């Protein structure tokens, strides 16, 4: 619960003077993400977790400002006490997850298609760039177009542009009422139904297909949720079980996520057909779902996020993702010294390399964590 | 930053005419004239040339040629910008995207539309209505403004609090870089790998590239929408009521406030039945399922009563809802009825500061002897003070601009920003060094350099040159005298 920004600035300055690359670390729960290289192992750790604490929170403004090292659990507890929430439902990969890490990795939970992503809720940041300058971008208001959107640029940049020290976020009232519906069907039927459900103005808040069942979460005003629950098909899940189900999905604690197989994350057009056919056509070893009690695929975000377990060919997976209008990354597993994020067109690489150079001329921050060329 | 231009107007015109219909390469003063300004007509400048390409390949060629000869390029949609963001460069080319006006595809199942940048904002919702869908952001200029311009300004509208800004409602853009390469930013999925360039492009005011296609998200049309009109006898009570609604967990689709000047002007124009003796008027729209709207309307009405509302009226039909909104949506032109000219400001403030800010604006209004009508997106804190003036009175526009600048500084002082949705353009360059220090502005220039190393895309807009910042700050200390540095009109 302290402001150690001056110390962080000094550490970045020292690293700049000695040309020492840095690994920016908060709670350390997401260190498995991104590339893992010899270069990374040699970096000095810049620990941001001590730079913590909620700086400003006025519930009526729907805005919370916290230091980057503040634990998600602390933020969520404070919001909960005021009947508010982070609408992007951030995953927890441990007890020490921080807000800074959540932004850097752009991680959002099952509510993402309807509640938005962490990127969508960021309003402003403070950031230490590679010249050890402590800068402020954006602000604490919802609408702000003064200057480029440096705040949202940090989402998914994995700390390659600087050390984010403070984040202002839009927060929202908690849903008054929630109901979860469960229904057996195959993957393709689930994809079709999820998209159909998303096309009408009902209080849909999450839609996931796991182990042969479609799970739909309704959230909002009680009257509206109950009326929709009666109208839509599916068996009602006990409230406590439902809460636990969505928490496990959010935090990757569901049994699907267990084991040592590589875990692939596809972010694709939600209506893309079930990938099983694409796999059959290719050379990957990922089996299709049919007849397996414990599936190899999990579909979340109303069809827009698909998780696969198994060994597969990187180029082939990228082709499948591109054909589905999206991208793939290797979330967990495999030796991670090659690329793990969908490869980028040369013109996009050039822009990102220039951005990196402008924020971090010496290449101090998380070198190679996102791509080998960054 | 800009390089020396190495080609004549005549030669450039000939190069363009080799691949663009010669009638769409405009070089004579009479035909160039309509392009001299955008909706902030006090700032104007004649461009060297205007080109109206019809295909993406033609845009790429125009960009390659301009890049080769270091010719400035200003992309232009419908020209509804309120910050002189589309004002021409005297030695540059206006690249009009008016011919890119096609809705390429509406995908009902995935709730998306692929559109060209010259498509009007409202046209997207009109086309999507057949599928029970609509496009969320609805800036007041939505009848005329284009989606390409919306991307450039990150436009909002009256429904931002619940449905977000442009940046929340687009998935992907095709963009021609300053070098003439066609790139895709974003995807048909929700998140993409790498740096979030889509967020940087959105609101970049045409300084980073020329967007040639946009994939937008569409939302299902709500089952029901109902608006409550609430009058108060003080701005403070109205402000507290807004806080009370939000504190009770209700997120209205739209939540707008008008002060007494705006109420009187809007009522005179729209005859919506606004109580003209009220000090503040709220329009609170709730949308969603029938059950949800009924429940929240009941709650809201109780809350408004508890905050001292003097009049409460609920729309009982679509016609009545449209009428209640008509007053608000026509508030800007309506103000034109009570004053020869008006100047629209665009600061955003934390909602809790509203009463303080309006009181300060009142004080300044007396000091400058200029009336102000206030229209406020109360849900998201975006304040549009309309300063009433007469451009025919010598020195009055200059006085108005100074007053406007003071209002923006006040917004910064209370923790807000100088522009919520209209952009910086040329108009607010002078306030940028108050909101940002030199290091931050240099970082912005670094972003510009990453996309546009020669600095030829919409040069002189958005981010001030540092040497000017020193002048602006010095002038602020002397009491906000005019620099006139960019004022040509």
PDB file of N, CA and C in Angstrom, chain B residues 296-373:
ATOM      1  N   UNK B 296     -37.118  -0.192 -14.132  1.00  0.00           N
ATOM      2  CA  UNK B 296     -36.192   0.920 -13.900  1.00  0.00           C
ATOM      3  C   UNK B 296     -36.880   2.285 -14.004  1.00  0.00           C
ATOM      4  N   UNK B 297     -37.902   2.366 -14.814  1.00  0.00           N
ATOM      5  CA  UNK B 297     -38.656   3.622 -14.885  1.00  0.00           C
ATOM      6  C   UNK B 297     -39.286   3.908 -13.516  1.00  0.00           C
ATOM      7  N   UNK B 298     -39.868   2.863 -12.942  1.00  0.00           N
ATOM      8  CA  UNK B 298     -40.494   3.025 -11.613  1.00  0.00           C
ATOM      9  C   UNK B 298     -39.470   3.513 -10.592  1.00  0.00           C
ATOM     10  N   UNK B 299     -38.301   2.832 -10.586  1.00  0.00           N
ATOM     11  CA  UNK B 299     -37.245   3.214  -9.631  1.00  0.00           C
ATOM     12  C   UNK B 299     -36.778   4.655  -9.871  1.00  0.00           C
ATOM     13  N   UNK B 300     -36.588   5.003 -11.146  1.00  0.00           N
ATOM     14  CA  UNK B 300     -36.050   6.333 -11.471  1.00  0.00           C
ATOM     15  C   UNK B 300     -37.008   7.430 -11.034  1.00  0.00           C
ATOM     16  N   UNK B 301     -38.270   7.229 -11.302  1.00  0.00           N
ATOM     17  CA  UNK B 301     -39.247   8.253 -10.960  1.00  0.00           C
ATOM     18  C   UNK B 301     -39.244   8.497  -9.448  1.00  0.00           C
ATOM     19  N   UNK B 302     -39.195   7.420  -8.666  1.00  0.00           N
ATOM     20  CA  UNK B 302     -39.124   7.572  -7.209  1.00  0.00           C
ATOM     21  C   UNK B 302     -37.890   8.365  -6.805  1.00  0.00           C
ATOM     22  N   UNK B 303     -36.764   8.023  -7.439  1.00  0.00           N
ATOM     23  CA  UNK B 303     -35.511   8.720  -7.124  1.00  0.00           C
ATOM     24  C   UNK B 303     -35.591  10.208  -7.468  1.00  0.00           C
ATOM     25  N   UNK B 304     -36.105  10.499  -8.658  1.00  0.00           N
ATOM     26  CA  UNK B 304     -36.182  11.904  -9.071  1.00  0.00           C
ATOM     27  C   UNK B 304     -37.051  12.704  -8.101  1.00  0.00           C
ATOM     28  N   UNK B 305     -38.139  12.080  -7.662  1.00  0.00           N
ATOM     29  CA  UNK B 305     -38.994  12.764  -6.676  1.00  0.00           C
ATOM     30  C   UNK B 305     -38.189  13.068  -5.424  1.00  0.00           C
ATOM     31  N   UNK B 306     -37.404  12.075  -4.974  1.00  0.00           N
ATOM     32  CA  UNK B 306     -36.656  12.270  -3.727  1.00  0.00           C
ATOM     33  C   UNK B 306     -35.568  13.333  -3.865  1.00  0.00           C
ATOM     34  N   UNK B 307     -35.157  13.630  -5.095  1.00  0.00           N
ATOM     35  CA  UNK B 307     -34.150  14.677  -5.297  1.00  0.00           C
ATOM     36  C   UNK B 307     -34.793  16.022  -5.647  1.00  0.00           C
ATOM     37  N   UNK B 308     -36.100  16.144  -5.429  1.00  0.00           N
ATOM     38  CA  UNK B 308     -36.740  17.447  -5.542  1.00  0.00           C
ATOM     39  C   UNK B 308     -37.171  17.838  -6.935  1.00  0.00           C
ATOM     40  N   UNK B 309     -37.484  16.864  -7.779  1.00  0.00           N
ATOM     41  CA  UNK B 309     -37.943  17.189  -9.139  1.00  0.00           C
ATOM     42  C   UNK B 309     -39.211  18.043  -9.069  1.00  0.00           C
ATOM     43  N   UNK B 310     -39.298  19.043  -9.943  1.00  0.00           N
ATOM     44  CA  UNK B 310     -40.491  19.896  -9.943  1.00  0.00           C
ATOM     45  C   UNK B 310     -41.503  19.431 -10.990  1.00  0.00           C
ATOM     46  N   UNK B 311     -41.029  18.778 -12.041  1.00  0.00           N
ATOM     47  CA  UNK B 311     -41.923  18.215 -13.060  1.00  0.00           C
ATOM     48  C   UNK B 311     -41.348  16.866 -13.487  1.00  0.00           C
ATOM     49  N   UNK B 312     -42.194  15.862 -13.638  1.00  0.00           N
ATOM     50  CA  UNK B 312     -41.750  14.573 -14.177  1.00  0.00           C
ATOM     51  C   UNK B 312     -42.742  14.156 -15.248  1.00  0.00           C
ATOM     52  N   UNK B 313     -42.210  13.820 -16.424  1.00  0.00           N
ATOM     53  CA  UNK B 313     -43.096  13.379 -17.501  1.00  0.00           C
ATOM     54  C   UNK B 313     -42.449  12.187 -18.209  1.00  0.00           C
ATOM     55  N   UNK B 314     -43.229  11.129 -18.378  1.00  0.00           N
ATOM     56  CA  UNK B 314     -42.723   9.935 -19.053  1.00  0.00           C
ATOM     57  C   UNK B 314     -43.289   9.868 -20.455  1.00  0.00           C
ATOM     58  N   UNK B 315     -42.451   9.479 -21.416  1.00  0.00           N
ATOM     59  CA  UNK B 315     -42.980   9.326 -22.772  1.00  0.00           C
ATOM     60  C   UNK B 315     -43.954   8.151 -22.779  1.00  0.00           C
ATOM     61  N   UNK B 316     -45.104   8.348 -23.407  1.00  0.00           N
ATOM     62  CA  UNK B 316     -46.124   7.297 -23.445  1.00  0.00           C
ATOM     63  C   UNK B 316     -46.225   6.664 -24.823  1.00  0.00           C
ATOM     64  N   UNK B 317     -45.435   7.177 -25.757  1.00  0.00           N
ATOM     65  CA  UNK B 317     -45.467   6.612 -27.117  1.00  0.00           C
ATOM     66  C   UNK B 317     -44.130   6.914 -27.776  1.00  0.00           C
ATOM     67  N   UNK B 318     -43.877   6.249 -28.895  1.00  0.00           N
ATOM     68  CA  UNK B 318     -42.640   6.517 -29.633  1.00  0.00           C
ATOM     69  C   UNK B 318     -42.628   7.967 -30.108  1.00  0.00           C
ATOM     70  N   UNK B 319     -43.813   8.474 -30.486  1.00  0.00           N
ATOM     71  CA  UNK B 319     -43.887   9.852 -30.984  1.00  0.00           C
ATOM     72  C   UNK B 319     -43.509  10.832 -29.872  1.00  0.00           C
ATOM     73  N   UNK B 320     -43.983  10.553 -28.671  1.00  0.00           N
ATOM     74  CA  UNK B 320     -43.680  11.451 -27.560  1.00  0.00           C
ATOM     75  C   UNK B 320     -42.198  11.355 -27.183  1.00  0.00           C
ATOM     76  N   UNK B 321     -41.643  10.127 -27.246  1.00  0.00           N
ATOM     77  CA  UNK B 321     -40.213   9.959 -26.964  1.00  0.00           C
ATOM     78  C   UNK B 321     -39.393  10.762 -27.971  1.00  0.00           C
ATOM     79  N   UNK B 322     -39.769  10.652 -29.244  1.00  0.00           N
ATOM     80  CA  UNK B 322     -39.041  11.387 -30.287  1.00  0.00           C
ATOM     81  C   UNK B 322     -39.147  12.897 -30.058  1.00  0.00           C
ATOM     82  N   UNK B 323     -40.323  13.347 -29.633  1.00  0.00           N
ATOM     83  CA  UNK B 323     -40.529  14.785 -29.412  1.00  0.00           C
ATOM     84  C   UNK B 323     -39.661  15.288 -28.254  1.00  0.00           C
ATOM     85  N   UNK B 324     -39.630  14.504 -27.165  1.00  0.00           N
ATOM     86  CA  UNK B 324     -38.810  14.923 -26.021  1.00  0.00           C
ATOM     87  C   UNK B 324     -37.332  15.000 -26.405  1.00  0.00           C
ATOM     88  N   UNK B 325     -36.897  14.072 -27.276  1.00  0.00           N
ATOM     89  CA  UNK B 325     -35.498  14.103 -27.728  1.00  0.00           C
ATOM     90  C   UNK B 325     -35.261  15.211 -28.747  1.00  0.00           C
ATOM     91  N   UNK B 326     -36.293  15.557 -29.484  1.00  0.00           N
ATOM     92  CA  UNK B 326     -36.114  16.548 -30.554  1.00  0.00           C
ATOM     93  C   UNK B 326     -35.556  17.851 -29.989  1.00  0.00           C
ATOM     94  N   UNK B 327     -36.079  18.245 -28.837  1.00  0.00           N
ATOM     95  CA  UNK B 327     -35.593  19.473 -28.216  1.00  0.00           C
ATOM     96  C   UNK B 327     -34.100  19.393 -27.933  1.00  0.00           C
ATOM     97  N   UNK B 328     -33.681  18.276 -27.339  1.00  0.00           N
ATOM     98  CA  UNK B 328     -32.276  18.122 -27.003  1.00  0.00           C
ATOM     99  C   UNK B 328     -31.397  18.041 -28.253  1.00  0.00           C
ATOM    100  N   UNK B 329     -31.875  17.239 -29.218  1.00  0.00           N
ATOM    101  CA  UNK B 329     -31.036  17.033 -30.405  1.00  0.00           C
ATOM    102  C   UNK B 329     -30.926  18.288 -31.254  1.00  0.00           C
ATOM    103  N   UNK B 330     -31.903  19.189 -31.109  1.00  0.00           N
ATOM    104  CA  UNK B 330     -31.830  20.422 -31.887  1.00  0.00           C
ATOM    105  C   UNK B 330     -31.374  21.608 -31.034  1.00  0.00           C
ATOM    106  N   UNK B 331     -30.801  21.285 -29.861  1.00  0.00           N
ATOM    107  CA  UNK B 331     -30.407  22.375 -28.959  1.00  0.00           C
ATOM    108  C   UNK B 331     -29.381  23.303 -29.599  1.00  0.00           C
ATOM    109  N   UNK B 332     -28.438  22.739 -30.356  1.00  0.00           N
ATOM    110  CA  UNK B 332     -27.393  23.592 -30.942  1.00  0.00           C
ATOM    111  C   UNK B 332     -27.985  24.572 -31.950  1.00  0.00           C
ATOM    112  N   UNK B 333     -28.668  24.061 -32.990  1.00  0.00           N
ATOM    113  CA  UNK B 333     -29.265  25.037 -33.919  1.00  0.00           C
ATOM    114  C   UNK B 333     -30.296  25.935 -33.237  1.00  0.00           C
ATOM    115  N   UNK B 334     -30.996  25.411 -32.228  1.00  0.00           N
ATOM    116  CA  UNK B 334     -32.008  26.220 -31.541  1.00  0.00           C
ATOM    117  C   UNK B 334     -31.365  27.426 -30.872  1.00  0.00           C
ATOM    118  N   UNK B 335     -30.161  27.215 -30.343  1.00  0.00           N
ATOM    119  CA  UNK B 335     -29.446  28.317 -29.707  1.00  0.00           C
ATOM    120  C   UNK B 335     -29.169  29.413 -30.738  1.00  0.00           C
ATOM    121  N   UNK B 336     -29.036  28.991 -31.994  1.00  0.00           N
ATOM    122  CA  UNK B 336     -28.840  29.958 -33.070  1.00  0.00           C
ATOM    123  C   UNK B 336     -29.996  30.953 -33.169  1.00  0.00           C
ATOM    124  N   UNK B 337     -31.183  30.594 -32.619  1.00  0.00           N
ATOM    125  CA  UNK B 337     -32.333  31.502 -32.659  1.00  0.00           C
ATOM    126  C   UNK B 337     -32.215  32.624 -31.639  1.00  0.00           C
ATOM    127  N   UNK B 338     -31.433  32.389 -30.598  1.00  0.00           N
ATOM    128  CA  UNK B 338     -31.335  33.444 -29.580  1.00  0.00           C
ATOM    129  C   UNK B 338     -30.006  34.194 -29.671  1.00  0.00           C
ATOM    130  N   UNK B 339     -29.189  33.857 -30.674  1.00  0.00           N
ATOM    131  CA  UNK B 339     -27.904  34.538 -30.819  1.00  0.00           C
ATOM    132  C   UNK B 339     -27.455  34.433 -32.275  1.00  0.00           C
ATOM    133  N   UNK B 340     -26.778  35.470 -32.814  1.00  0.00           N
ATOM    134  CA  UNK B 340     -26.333  35.401 -34.211  1.00  0.00           C
ATOM    135  C   UNK B 340     -25.350  34.245 -34.442  1.00  0.00           C
ATOM    136  N   UNK B 341     -24.455  33.997 -33.474  1.00  0.00           N
ATOM    137  CA  UNK B 341     -23.468  32.929 -33.604  1.00  0.00           C
ATOM    138  C   UNK B 341     -23.307  32.233 -32.257  1.00  0.00           C
ATOM    139  N   UNK B 342     -22.817  31.008 -32.309  1.00  0.00           N
ATOM    140  CA  UNK B 342     -22.452  30.344 -31.052  1.00  0.00           C
ATOM    141  C   UNK B 342     -21.197  29.521 -31.277  1.00  0.00           C
ATOM    142  N   UNK B 343     -20.477  29.301 -30.189  1.00  0.00           N
ATOM    143  CA  UNK B 343     -19.215  28.578 -30.249  1.00  0.00           C
ATOM    144  C   UNK B 343     -19.323  27.424 -29.265  1.00  0.00           C
ATOM    145  N   UNK B 344     -19.186  26.190 -29.783  1.00  0.00           N
ATOM    146  CA  UNK B 344     -19.455  24.997 -28.974  1.00  0.00           C
ATOM    147  C   UNK B 344     -18.176  24.442 -28.362  1.00  0.00           C
ATOM    148  N   UNK B 345     -18.151  24.331 -27.046  1.00  0.00           N
ATOM    149  CA  UNK B 345     -17.005  23.751 -26.343  1.00  0.00           C
ATOM    150  C   UNK B 345     -17.289  22.275 -26.038  1.00  0.00           C
ATOM    151  N   UNK B 346     -16.262  21.527 -25.616  1.00  0.00           N
ATOM    152  CA  UNK B 346     -16.402  20.065 -25.546  1.00  0.00           C
ATOM    153  C   UNK B 346     -15.609  19.460 -24.396  1.00  0.00           C
ATOM    154  N   UNK B 347     -15.536  20.123 -23.266  1.00  0.00           N
ATOM    155  CA  UNK B 347     -14.769  19.553 -22.161  1.00  0.00           C
ATOM    156  C   UNK B 347     -15.483  18.390 -21.499  1.00  0.00           C
ATOM    157  N   UNK B 348     -14.721  17.546 -20.801  1.00  0.00           N
ATOM    158  CA  UNK B 348     -15.338  16.503 -19.983  1.00  0.00           C
ATOM    159  C   UNK B 348     -14.867  16.695 -18.551  1.00  0.00           C
ATOM    160  N   UNK B 349     -15.787  16.504 -17.600  1.00  0.00           N
ATOM    161  CA  UNK B 349     -15.465  16.704 -16.184  1.00  0.00           C
ATOM    162  C   UNK B 349     -16.011  15.528 -15.375  1.00  0.00           C
ATOM    163  N   UNK B 350     -15.426  15.278 -14.203  1.00  0.00           N
ATOM    164  CA  UNK B 350     -16.060  14.306 -13.315  1.00  0.00           C
ATOM    165  C   UNK B 350     -17.456  14.854 -12.965  1.00  0.00           C
ATOM    166  N   UNK B 351     -18.450  13.967 -12.999  1.00  0.00           N
ATOM    167  CA  UNK B 351     -19.837  14.422 -12.809  1.00  0.00           C
ATOM    168  C   UNK B 351     -20.035  15.248 -11.541  1.00  0.00           C
ATOM    169  N   UNK B 352     -19.314  14.845 -10.464  1.00  0.00           N
ATOM    170  CA  UNK B 352     -19.472  15.507  -9.167  1.00  0.00           C
ATOM    171  C   UNK B 352     -19.075  16.970  -9.188  1.00  0.00           C
ATOM    172  N   UNK B 353     -18.320  17.383 -10.221  1.00  0.00           N
ATOM    173  CA  UNK B 353     -17.845  18.763 -10.313  1.00  0.00           C
ATOM    174  C   UNK B 353     -18.821  19.654 -11.083  1.00  0.00           C
ATOM    175  N   UNK B 354     -19.935  19.095 -11.513  1.00  0.00           N
ATOM    176  CA  UNK B 354     -20.811  19.836 -12.422  1.00  0.00           C
ATOM    177  C   UNK B 354     -21.278  21.182 -11.854  1.00  0.00           C
ATOM    178  N   UNK B 355     -21.818  21.169 -10.631  1.00  0.00           N
ATOM    179  CA  UNK B 355     -22.363  22.402 -10.070  1.00  0.00           C
ATOM    180  C   UNK B 355     -21.261  23.461  -9.969  1.00  0.00           C
ATOM    181  N   UNK B 356     -20.084  23.037  -9.510  1.00  0.00           N
ATOM    182  CA  UNK B 356     -18.944  23.962  -9.383  1.00  0.00           C
ATOM    183  C   UNK B 356     -18.575  24.545 -10.749  1.00  0.00           C
ATOM    184  N   UNK B 357     -18.474  23.687 -11.742  1.00  0.00           N
ATOM    185  CA  UNK B 357     -18.050  24.141 -13.075  1.00  0.00           C
ATOM    186  C   UNK B 357     -19.094  25.095 -13.669  1.00  0.00           C
ATOM    187  N   UNK B 358     -20.375  24.770 -13.507  1.00  0.00           N
ATOM    188  CA  UNK B 358     -21.403  25.654 -14.067  1.00  0.00           C
ATOM    189  C   UNK B 358     -21.409  27.013 -13.361  1.00  0.00           C
ATOM    190  N   UNK B 359     -21.168  27.008 -12.067  1.00  0.00           N
ATOM    191  CA  UNK B 359     -21.085  28.276 -11.337  1.00  0.00           C
ATOM    192  C   UNK B 359     -19.920  29.115 -11.848  1.00  0.00           C
ATOM    193  N   UNK B 360     -18.761  28.469 -12.038  1.00  0.00           N
ATOM    194  CA  UNK B 360     -17.587  29.183 -12.549  1.00  0.00           C
ATOM    195  C   UNK B 360     -17.845  29.738 -13.954  1.00  0.00           C
ATOM    196  N   UNK B 361     -18.520  28.922 -14.780  1.00  0.00           N
ATOM    197  CA  UNK B 361     -18.815  29.386 -16.141  1.00  0.00           C
ATOM    198  C   UNK B 361     -19.739  30.607 -16.072  1.00  0.00           C
ATOM    199  N   UNK B 362     -20.697  30.561 -15.155  1.00  0.00           N
ATOM    200  CA  UNK B 362     -21.585  31.721 -14.956  1.00  0.00           C
ATOM    201  C   UNK B 362     -20.791  32.969 -14.608  1.00  0.00           C
ATOM    202  N   UNK B 363     -19.831  32.820 -13.691  1.00  0.00           N
ATOM    203  CA  UNK B 363     -18.998  33.951 -13.289  1.00  0.00           C
ATOM    204  C   UNK B 363     -18.218  34.509 -14.473  1.00  0.00           C
ATOM    205  N   UNK B 364     -17.634  33.593 -15.247  1.00  0.00           N
ATOM    206  CA  UNK B 364     -16.851  34.035 -16.404  1.00  0.00           C
ATOM    207  C   UNK B 364     -17.752  34.674 -17.448  1.00  0.00           C
ATOM    208  N   UNK B 365     -18.961  34.144 -17.561  1.00  0.00           N
ATOM    209  CA  UNK B 365     -19.921  34.688 -18.512  1.00  0.00           C
ATOM    210  C   UNK B 365     -20.167  36.172 -18.212  1.00  0.00           C
ATOM    211  N   UNK B 366     -20.277  36.488 -16.920  1.00  0.00           N
ATOM    212  CA  UNK B 366     -20.464  37.888 -16.522  1.00  0.00           C
ATOM    213  C   UNK B 366     -19.207  38.691 -16.832  1.00  0.00           C
ATOM    214  N   UNK B 367     -18.064  38.096 -16.537  1.00  0.00           N
ATOM    215  CA  UNK B 367     -16.786  38.785 -16.732  1.00  0.00           C
ATOM    216  C   UNK B 367     -16.553  39.121 -18.210  1.00  0.00           C
ATOM    217  N   UNK B 368     -16.838  38.164 -19.108  1.00  0.00           N
ATOM    218  CA  UNK B 368     -16.620  38.388 -20.538  1.00  0.00           C
ATOM    219  C   UNK B 368     -17.820  39.033 -21.219  1.00  0.00           C
ATOM    220  N   UNK B 369     -18.910  39.168 -20.465  1.00  0.00           N
ATOM    221  CA  UNK B 369     -20.146  39.722 -21.007  1.00  0.00           C
ATOM    222  C   UNK B 369     -20.622  38.933 -22.234  1.00  0.00           C
ATOM    223  N   UNK B 370     -20.561  37.606 -22.118  1.00  0.00           N
ATOM    224  CA  UNK B 370     -21.058  36.725 -23.175  1.00  0.00           C
ATOM    225  C   UNK B 370     -21.944  35.675 -22.520  1.00  0.00           C
ATOM    226  N   UNK B 371     -23.121  35.456 -23.104  1.00  0.00           N
ATOM    227  CA  UNK B 371     -24.032  34.458 -22.536  1.00  0.00           C
ATOM    228  C   UNK B 371     -23.544  33.038 -22.884  1.00  0.00           C
ATOM    229  N   UNK B 372     -23.891  32.088 -22.025  1.00  0.00           N
ATOM    230  CA  UNK B 372     -23.529  30.683 -22.271  1.00  0.00           C
ATOM    231  C   UNK B 372     -24.751  29.809 -22.028  1.00  0.00           C
ATOM    232  N   UNK B 373     -25.043  28.927 -22.984  1.00  0.00           N
ATOM    233  CA  UNK B 373     -26.062  27.898 -22.774  1.00  0.00           C
ATOM    234  C   UNK B 373     -25.323  26.571 -22.598  1.00  0.00           C
TER     235      UNK B 373
END
